[in-house]
mmCIF file of C-alpha atoms in Angstrom:
data_model
loop_
_atom_site.group_PDB
_atom_site.id
_atom_site.type_symbol
_atom_site.label_atom_id
_atom_site.label_comp_id
_atom_site.label_asym_id
_atom_site.label_seq_id
_atom_site.Cartn_x
_atom_site.Cartn_y
_atom_site.Cartn_z
ATOM 1 C CA MET A 26 31.600 200.448 112.129
ATOM 2 C CA SER A 27 34.939 198.862 112.865
ATOM 3 C CA GLU A 28 36.369 198.279 116.305
ATOM 4 C CA PRO A 29 38.228 201.243 117.831
ATOM 5 C CA THR A 30 41.981 200.715 117.713
ATOM 6 C CA ALA A 31 43.542 203.661 119.541
ATOM 7 C CA THR A 32 42.365 205.061 122.832
ATOM 8 C CA THR A 33 43.095 208.369 124.494
ATOM 9 C CA SER A 34 41.674 208.932 127.956
ATOM 10 C CA ALA A 35 42.604 210.264 131.332
ATOM 11 C CA PRO A 36 45.612 208.468 132.828
ATOM 12 C CA GLY A 37 44.747 205.176 134.498
ATOM 13 C CA VAL A 38 41.185 205.071 133.204
ATOM 14 C CA ASP A 39 39.733 202.068 131.425
ATOM 15 C CA GLN A 40 36.172 202.312 130.092
ATOM 16 C CA PRO A 41 35.610 199.144 128.056
ATOM 17 C CA ASP A 42 31.838 199.120 128.563
ATOM 18 C CA ALA A 43 31.132 202.728 127.596
ATOM 19 C CA SER A 44 28.515 203.414 124.938
ATOM 20 C CA TRP A 45 30.794 205.233 122.515
ATOM 21 C CA VAL A 46 29.316 208.051 120.406
ATOM 22 C CA HIS A 47 30.684 208.796 116.913
ATOM 23 C CA VAL A 48 31.208 212.580 116.935
ATOM 24 C CA ALA A 49 33.666 213.461 114.159
ATOM 25 C CA GLU A 50 36.383 212.329 111.760
ATOM 26 C CA MET A 51 40.121 212.895 112.209
ATOM 27 C CA LYS A 52 40.228 214.894 108.966
ATOM 28 C CA GLU A 53 37.900 217.443 110.615
ATOM 29 C CA LEU A 54 40.542 218.145 113.285
ATOM 30 C CA ALA A 55 43.531 218.226 110.936
ATOM 31 C CA ARG A 56 43.507 221.948 110.104
ATOM 32 C CA ARG A 57 42.201 223.838 113.145
ATOM 33 C CA LYS A 58 43.128 221.188 115.781
ATOM 34 C CA ARG A 59 39.856 221.839 117.642
ATOM 35 C CA LYS A 60 36.148 221.243 117.174
ATOM 36 C CA GLN A 61 32.959 221.485 119.206
ATOM 37 C CA VAL A 62 30.726 218.396 119.199
ATOM 38 C CA ASP A 63 27.585 217.410 121.066
ATOM 39 C CA VAL A 64 27.334 214.241 123.144
ATOM 40 C CA ALA A 65 24.010 213.553 124.858
ATOM 41 C CA GLY A 66 23.148 217.263 124.821
ATOM 42 C CA CYS A 67 26.485 218.316 126.330
ATOM 43 C CA PRO A 68 28.865 220.513 124.307
ATOM 44 C CA ILE A 69 32.299 218.886 124.237
ATOM 45 C CA ALA A 70 35.493 220.301 122.757
ATOM 46 C CA LEU A 71 37.851 218.011 120.843
ATOM 47 C CA PHE A 72 41.525 218.961 120.637
ATOM 48 C CA LEU A 73 44.275 217.386 118.554
ATOM 49 C CA VAL A 74 47.566 217.588 120.480
ATOM 50 C CA ASP A 75 50.685 215.693 119.401
ATOM 51 C CA ASP A 76 48.604 213.391 117.163
ATOM 52 C CA GLU A 77 46.254 212.465 120.042
ATOM 53 C CA VAL A 78 42.621 213.512 120.446
ATOM 54 C CA PHE A 79 41.370 214.772 123.789
ATOM 55 C CA ALA A 80 37.812 215.694 124.813
ATOM 56 C CA ILE A 81 36.853 218.145 127.550
ATOM 57 C CA ASP A 82 33.744 220.060 128.573
ATOM 58 C CA ASP A 83 33.494 222.898 126.036
ATOM 59 C CA ILE A 84 32.088 225.419 128.524
ATOM 60 C CA CYS A 85 34.813 227.099 130.593
ATOM 61 C CA ILE A 86 34.456 226.710 134.358
ATOM 62 C CA HIS A 87 35.395 230.361 134.807
ATOM 63 C CA GLN A 88 33.374 232.539 132.407
ATOM 64 C CA GLU A 89 31.313 229.908 130.553
ATOM 65 C CA ARG A 90 32.963 230.669 127.202
ATOM 66 C CA SER A 91 33.343 228.041 124.494
ATOM 67 C CA LEU A 92 36.849 226.568 124.786
ATOM 68 C CA SER A 93 36.644 225.247 121.219
ATOM 69 C CA LYS A 94 36.624 228.910 120.114
ATOM 70 C CA GLY A 95 39.816 229.573 122.037
ATOM 71 C CA THR A 96 43.419 228.998 121.061
ATOM 72 C CA LEU A 97 45.476 225.821 121.189
ATOM 73 C CA LEU A 98 49.083 226.777 121.948
ATOM 74 C CA ASN A 99 51.945 224.552 123.126
ATOM 75 C CA GLY A 100 49.502 221.802 124.095
ATOM 76 C CA GLN A 101 47.364 224.148 126.216
ATOM 77 C CA VAL A 102 43.811 225.324 125.519
ATOM 78 C CA ILE A 103 43.451 229.065 126.087
ATOM 79 C CA CYS A 104 39.937 230.268 126.913
ATOM 80 C CA PRO A 105 38.767 233.207 124.769
ATOM 81 C CA GLY A 106 37.239 234.871 127.860
ATOM 82 C CA HIS A 107 39.992 235.614 130.350
ATOM 83 C CA GLN A 108 42.771 233.525 128.795
ATOM 84 C CA TRP A 109 42.711 230.768 131.418
ATOM 85 C CA LYS A 110 44.905 227.901 130.225
ATOM 86 C CA PHE A 111 43.736 224.287 130.462
ATOM 87 C CA ASP A 112 45.534 221.005 129.887
ATOM 88 C CA PRO A 113 43.239 219.083 127.497
ATOM 89 C CA ARG A 114 44.671 215.782 128.783
ATOM 90 C CA THR A 115 43.506 216.368 132.371
ATOM 91 C CA GLY A 116 41.103 219.325 132.268
ATOM 92 C CA GLN A 117 43.234 221.073 134.893
ATOM 93 C CA PRO A 118 43.677 224.839 134.628
ATOM 94 C CA GLU A 119 47.107 226.405 134.980
ATOM 95 C CA ASP A 120 47.444 228.282 138.308
ATOM 96 C CA GLN A 121 43.685 228.238 139.050
ATOM 97 C CA ASP A 122 41.234 226.083 140.988
ATOM 98 C CA GLY A 123 38.526 223.862 139.507
ATOM 99 C CA CYS A 124 38.701 221.426 136.596
ATOM 100 C CA GLN A 125 37.046 220.886 133.220
ATOM 101 C CA ALA A 126 35.318 217.517 132.818
ATOM 102 C CA THR A 127 37.281 215.138 130.570
ATOM 103 C CA TYR A 128 35.909 212.369 128.368
ATOM 104 C CA ALA A 129 37.455 209.155 127.075
ATOM 105 C CA VAL A 130 38.191 209.148 123.333
ATOM 106 C CA GLN A 131 38.763 206.367 120.824
ATOM 107 C CA VAL A 132 39.903 206.756 117.221
ATOM 108 C CA THR A 133 39.250 203.947 114.738
ATOM 109 C CA GLU A 134 41.659 202.851 112.004
ATOM 110 C CA GLU A 135 39.392 204.665 109.541
ATOM 111 C CA GLY A 136 39.713 207.925 111.517
ATOM 112 C CA ALA A 137 36.321 207.992 113.236
ATOM 113 C CA ILE A 138 36.435 209.797 116.586
ATOM 114 C CA LEU A 139 34.309 208.237 119.322
ATOM 115 C CA VAL A 140 33.628 209.806 122.724
ATOM 116 C CA ALA A 141 32.228 208.189 125.871
ATOM 117 C CA PRO A 142 29.040 210.003 126.968
ATOM 118 C CA GLU A 143 29.965 210.130 130.655
ATOM 119 C CA PRO A 144 32.935 212.135 131.945
ATOM 120 C CA VAL A 145 36.045 210.309 133.115
ATOM 121 C CA THR A 146 36.864 213.164 135.462
ATOM 122 C CA PRO A 147 34.042 215.378 136.729
ATOM 123 C CA ARG A 148 33.715 219.110 136.274
ATOM 124 C CA GLN A 149 34.856 220.912 139.425
ATOM 125 C CA ALA A 150 33.625 224.444 139.872
ATOM 126 C CA THR A 151 36.032 227.293 140.319
ATOM 127 C CA THR A 152 35.324 229.774 143.072
ATOM 128 C CA ASN A 153 34.441 232.234 140.279
ATOM 129 C CA GLU A 154 32.000 229.970 138.377
ATOM 130 C CA SER A 155 28.553 231.247 137.543
ATOM 131 C CA SER A 156 25.686 229.047 138.693
ATOM 132 C CA THR A 157 24.058 228.625 135.266
ATOM 133 C CA HIS A 158 26.145 225.665 134.061
ATOM 134 C CA PRO A 159 25.076 222.199 135.262
ATOM 135 C CA VAL A 160 27.995 221.225 137.485
ATOM 136 C CA GLY A 161 29.246 217.685 136.935
ATOM 137 C CA ARG A 162 28.631 217.592 133.166
#
């Protein structure tokens, strides 16, 4: 595997020592702009926005729906449950509390997508979150 050449992560975050996990290829994101992958047993949603790949916790903090099954519109991820909107760059919801966990991403010259197994920003529960999801992952 070649060295990663482009990195997308949360602003101000540098994770040079992360154990990167190969999860997908850029061509897999080209058509639908979203994909669910698994990293260390955690479902993570990949989103292609403005030619950059972002990775967030796939399970919505509000109704525990799969965000990768939602809609990507104007750079926002729309949950298929109650249409909460999330910024895939930061994991922040629009006009709500809480936050989706975000993960650092690297894309190699060959188009391999690598994700760091530990979140850059932690999952923060919303006041409406059910207790079945492991908070923090």
